[in-house]
PDB file of C-alpha atoms in Angstrom:
ATOM      1  CA  UNK A   1      53.860  15.599 -53.501  1.00  0.00           C
ATOM      2  CA  UNK A   2      54.534  17.694 -56.645  1.00  0.00           C
ATOM      3  CA  UNK A   3      52.198  19.179 -59.279  1.00  0.00           C
ATOM      4  CA  UNK A   4      53.043  18.728 -62.775  1.00  0.00           C
ATOM      5  CA  UNK A   5      54.264  22.566 -63.029  1.00  0.00           C
ATOM      6  CA  UNK A   6      56.762  21.660 -60.199  1.00  0.00           C
ATOM      7  CA  UNK A   7      55.052  23.476 -57.473  1.00  0.00           C
ATOM      8  CA  UNK A   8      55.013  21.419 -54.222  1.00  0.00           C
ATOM      9  CA  UNK A   9      51.702  20.565 -52.751  1.00  0.00           C
ATOM     10  CA  UNK A  10      51.061  20.458 -49.169  1.00  0.00           C
ATOM     11  CA  UNK A  11      51.665  17.062 -48.024  1.00  0.00           C
ATOM     12  CA  UNK A  12      50.024  14.327 -45.712  1.00  0.00           C
ATOM     13  CA  UNK A  13      51.778  12.749 -42.992  1.00  0.00           C
ATOM     14  CA  UNK A  14      50.480   9.521 -41.495  1.00  0.00           C
ATOM     15  CA  UNK A  15      50.805   8.365 -37.934  1.00  0.00           C
ATOM     16  CA  UNK A  16      49.315   5.253 -36.726  1.00  0.00           C
ATOM     17  CA  UNK A  17      48.341   4.965 -33.089  1.00  0.00           C
ATOM     18  CA  UNK A  18      48.738   1.434 -32.213  1.00  0.00           C
ATOM     19  CA  UNK A  19      47.298   2.039 -28.739  1.00  0.00           C
ATOM     20  CA  UNK A  20      47.073   4.862 -26.195  1.00  0.00           C
ATOM     21  CA  UNK A  21      50.827   4.583 -25.360  1.00  0.00           C
ATOM     22  CA  UNK A  22      52.517   3.958 -28.785  1.00  0.00           C
ATOM     23  CA  UNK A  23      52.378   4.944 -32.396  1.00  0.00           C
ATOM     24  CA  UNK A  24      54.338   4.328 -35.614  1.00  0.00           C
ATOM     25  CA  UNK A  25      54.931   7.282 -37.827  1.00  0.00           C
ATOM     26  CA  UNK A  26      57.148   8.344 -40.782  1.00  0.00           C
ATOM     27  CA  UNK A  27      60.465   8.678 -38.515  1.00  0.00           C
ATOM     28  CA  UNK A  28      60.289   5.157 -37.163  1.00  0.00           C
ATOM     29  CA  UNK A  29      59.355   3.778 -40.582  1.00  0.00           C
ATOM     30  CA  UNK A  30      62.252   5.637 -42.005  1.00  0.00           C
ATOM     31  CA  UNK A  31      64.548   4.305 -39.446  1.00  0.00           C
ATOM     32  CA  UNK A  32      63.528   0.651 -40.073  1.00  0.00           C
ATOM     33  CA  UNK A  33      64.150   1.194 -43.876  1.00  0.00           C
ATOM     34  CA  UNK A  34      67.609   2.540 -43.071  1.00  0.00           C
ATOM     35  CA  UNK A  35      68.406  -0.258 -40.946  1.00  0.00           C
ATOM     36  CA  UNK A  36      67.194  -2.644 -43.722  1.00  0.00           C
ATOM     37  CA  UNK A  37      69.515  -0.895 -46.192  1.00  0.00           C
ATOM     38  CA  UNK A  38      72.504  -0.605 -43.986  1.00  0.00           C
ATOM     39  CA  UNK A  39      72.251  -3.905 -41.957  1.00  0.00           C
ATOM     40  CA  UNK A  40      72.940  -2.009 -38.754  1.00  0.00           C
ATOM     41  CA  UNK A  41      71.216   0.113 -36.018  1.00  0.00           C
ATOM     42  CA  UNK A  42      74.260   2.325 -35.475  1.00  0.00           C
ATOM     43  CA  UNK A  43      74.826   2.839 -39.240  1.00  0.00           C
ATOM     44  CA  UNK A  44      71.197   3.824 -39.496  1.00  0.00           C
ATOM     45  CA  UNK A  45      71.290   6.167 -36.658  1.00  0.00           C
ATOM     46  CA  UNK A  46      74.321   7.928 -38.279  1.00  0.00           C
ATOM     47  CA  UNK A  47      72.731   8.051 -41.585  1.00  0.00           C
ATOM     48  CA  UNK A  48      69.761   9.875 -39.856  1.00  0.00           C
ATOM     49  CA  UNK A  49      72.029  12.103 -37.732  1.00  0.00           C
ATOM     50  CA  UNK A  50      70.948  10.378 -34.360  1.00  0.00           C
ATOM     51  CA  UNK A  51      72.958   8.576 -31.689  1.00  0.00           C
ATOM     52  CA  UNK A  52      72.905   4.861 -31.360  1.00  0.00           C
ATOM     53  CA  UNK A  53      71.050   5.226 -28.221  1.00  0.00           C
ATOM     54  CA  UNK A  54      68.342   7.184 -29.800  1.00  0.00           C
ATOM     55  CA  UNK A  55      68.070   4.629 -32.696  1.00  0.00           C
ATOM     56  CA  UNK A  56      68.026   1.671 -30.366  1.00  0.00           C
ATOM     57  CA  UNK A  57      65.467   3.300 -28.143  1.00  0.00           C
ATOM     58  CA  UNK A  58      63.201   3.887 -31.195  1.00  0.00           C
ATOM     59  CA  UNK A  59      63.738   0.279 -32.225  1.00  0.00           C
ATOM     60  CA  UNK A  60      62.790  -1.001 -28.680  1.00  0.00           C
ATOM     61  CA  UNK A  61      59.830   1.267 -28.772  1.00  0.00           C
ATOM     62  CA  UNK A  62      58.582  -0.182 -32.071  1.00  0.00           C
ATOM     63  CA  UNK A  63      59.128  -3.745 -30.819  1.00  0.00           C
ATOM     64  CA  UNK A  64      57.344  -3.050 -27.597  1.00  0.00           C
ATOM     65  CA  UNK A  65      54.346  -1.277 -29.206  1.00  0.00           C
ATOM     66  CA  UNK A  66      53.833  -4.075 -31.726  1.00  0.00           C
ATOM     67  CA  UNK A  67      54.292  -6.740 -29.240  1.00  0.00           C
ATOM     68  CA  UNK A  68      56.863  -8.497 -31.419  1.00  0.00           C
ATOM     69  CA  UNK A  69      60.130  -7.759 -32.888  1.00  0.00           C
ATOM     70  CA  UNK A  70      60.454  -5.797 -36.038  1.00  0.00           C
ATOM     71  CA  UNK A  71      64.316  -5.731 -35.760  1.00  0.00           C
ATOM     72  CA  UNK A  72      66.594  -8.496 -34.694  1.00  0.00           C
ATOM     73  CA  UNK A  73      70.191  -7.835 -33.736  1.00  0.00           C
ATOM     74  CA  UNK A  74      72.777 -10.263 -34.969  1.00  0.00           C
ATOM     75  CA  UNK A  75      75.708 -11.108 -32.905  1.00  0.00           C
ATOM     76  CA  UNK A  76      79.178 -10.194 -34.138  1.00  0.00           C
ATOM     77  CA  UNK A  77      81.473 -12.449 -36.119  1.00  0.00           C
ATOM     78  CA  UNK A  78      84.432 -11.418 -38.282  1.00  0.00           C
ATOM     79  CA  UNK A  79      82.859  -8.438 -39.498  1.00  0.00           C
ATOM     80  CA  UNK A  80      80.974  -7.578 -36.139  1.00  0.00           C
ATOM     81  CA  UNK A  81      77.398  -7.686 -35.560  1.00  0.00           C
ATOM     82  CA  UNK A  82      74.466  -6.013 -37.256  1.00  0.00           C
ATOM     83  CA  UNK A  83      70.798  -5.957 -37.428  1.00  0.00           C
ATOM     84  CA  UNK A  84      68.024  -7.182 -39.837  1.00  0.00           C
ATOM     85  CA  UNK A  85      64.375  -6.639 -40.131  1.00  0.00           C
ATOM     86  CA  UNK A  86      62.142  -9.566 -39.191  1.00  0.00           C
ATOM     87  CA  UNK A  87      59.499 -10.896 -41.610  1.00  0.00           C
ATOM     88  CA  UNK A  88      57.121  -8.669 -39.291  1.00  0.00           C
ATOM     89  CA  UNK A  89      59.351  -5.733 -39.720  1.00  0.00           C
ATOM     90  CA  UNK A  90      59.381  -5.985 -43.444  1.00  0.00           C
ATOM     91  CA  UNK A  91      55.510  -6.342 -43.522  1.00  0.00           C
ATOM     92  CA  UNK A  92      55.117  -3.392 -41.116  1.00  0.00           C
ATOM     93  CA  UNK A  93      56.999  -1.037 -43.517  1.00  0.00           C
ATOM     94  CA  UNK A  94      55.208  -2.306 -46.439  1.00  0.00           C
ATOM     95  CA  UNK A  95      51.838  -1.916 -44.897  1.00  0.00           C
ATOM     96  CA  UNK A  96      52.527   1.398 -43.547  1.00  0.00           C
ATOM     97  CA  UNK A  97      53.889   2.705 -47.025  1.00  0.00           C
ATOM     98  CA  UNK A  98      50.633   1.353 -48.657  1.00  0.00           C
ATOM     99  CA  UNK A  99      48.463   3.082 -45.951  1.00  0.00           C
ATOM    100  CA  UNK A 100      50.448   6.219 -46.607  1.00  0.00           C
ATOM    101  CA  UNK A 101      50.212   5.998 -50.409  1.00  0.00           C
ATOM    102  CA  UNK A 102      46.168   5.234 -50.198  1.00  0.00           C
ATOM    103  CA  UNK A 103      45.791   8.123 -47.823  1.00  0.00           C
ATOM    104  CA  UNK A 104      47.558  10.595 -50.031  1.00  0.00           C
ATOM    105  CA  UNK A 105      45.712   9.613 -52.997  1.00  0.00           C
ATOM    106  CA  UNK A 106      42.560   9.909 -51.158  1.00  0.00           C
ATOM    107  CA  UNK A 107      43.493  13.450 -50.094  1.00  0.00           C
ATOM    108  CA  UNK A 108      44.990  14.484 -53.267  1.00  0.00           C
ATOM    109  CA  UNK A 109      41.943  16.699 -54.456  1.00  0.00           C
ATOM    110  CA  UNK A 110      41.745  18.387 -51.137  1.00  0.00           C
ATOM    111  CA  UNK A 111      45.455  18.982 -50.895  1.00  0.00           C
ATOM    112  CA  UNK A 112      45.411  20.602 -54.455  1.00  0.00           C
ATOM    113  CA  UNK A 113      42.415  22.735 -53.443  1.00  0.00           C
ATOM    114  CA  UNK A 114      44.173  23.859 -50.171  1.00  0.00           C
ATOM    115  CA  UNK A 115      47.427  24.576 -52.281  1.00  0.00           C
ATOM    116  CA  UNK A 116      45.315  26.786 -54.463  1.00  0.00           C
ATOM    117  CA  UNK A 117      43.787  28.812 -51.415  1.00  0.00           C
ATOM    118  CA  UNK A 118      47.247  29.162 -49.845  1.00  0.00           C
ATOM    119  CA  UNK A 119      48.657  30.574 -53.025  1.00  0.00           C
ATOM    120  CA  UNK A 120      45.999  33.356 -53.397  1.00  0.00           C
ATOM    121  CA  UNK A 121      46.862  36.742 -52.249  1.00  0.00           C
ATOM    122  CA  UNK A 122      44.897  37.929 -49.172  1.00  0.00           C
ATOM    123  CA  UNK A 123      42.145  40.320 -49.828  1.00  0.00           C
ATOM    124  CA  UNK A 124      42.301  43.491 -47.814  1.00  0.00           C
ATOM    125  CA  UNK A 125      39.520  43.704 -45.289  1.00  0.00           C
ATOM    126  CA  UNK A 126      36.911  46.135 -46.193  1.00  0.00           C
ATOM    127  CA  UNK A 127      35.961  48.850 -43.671  1.00  0.00           C
TER     128      UNK A 127
END
């Protein structure tokens, strides 16, 4: 989040705890968005500087936690396989981003106040 004068405000990060064992946060959502753009789990992993195994483990975790597939692998043909987001996966990304925008909007005044407090020089302790 940036103020009009260009100084960066403290930012808010949203993590949704689906249940005691699983959560969805900015990293998993970014992975889903990258899969959507690239059409591939391996390409998304490379774009995010992670191994295919790590990317697939995260996708598997998302699918498990949500109890339905967010990503579907497509079997290879002439150009090889790929991956697409399911309608649920697209909805998950859209809902997460809306929650994130709403939370940032609700917290904006407090983040601005925090930014001002952080930017103030410390007062010397009086003895």
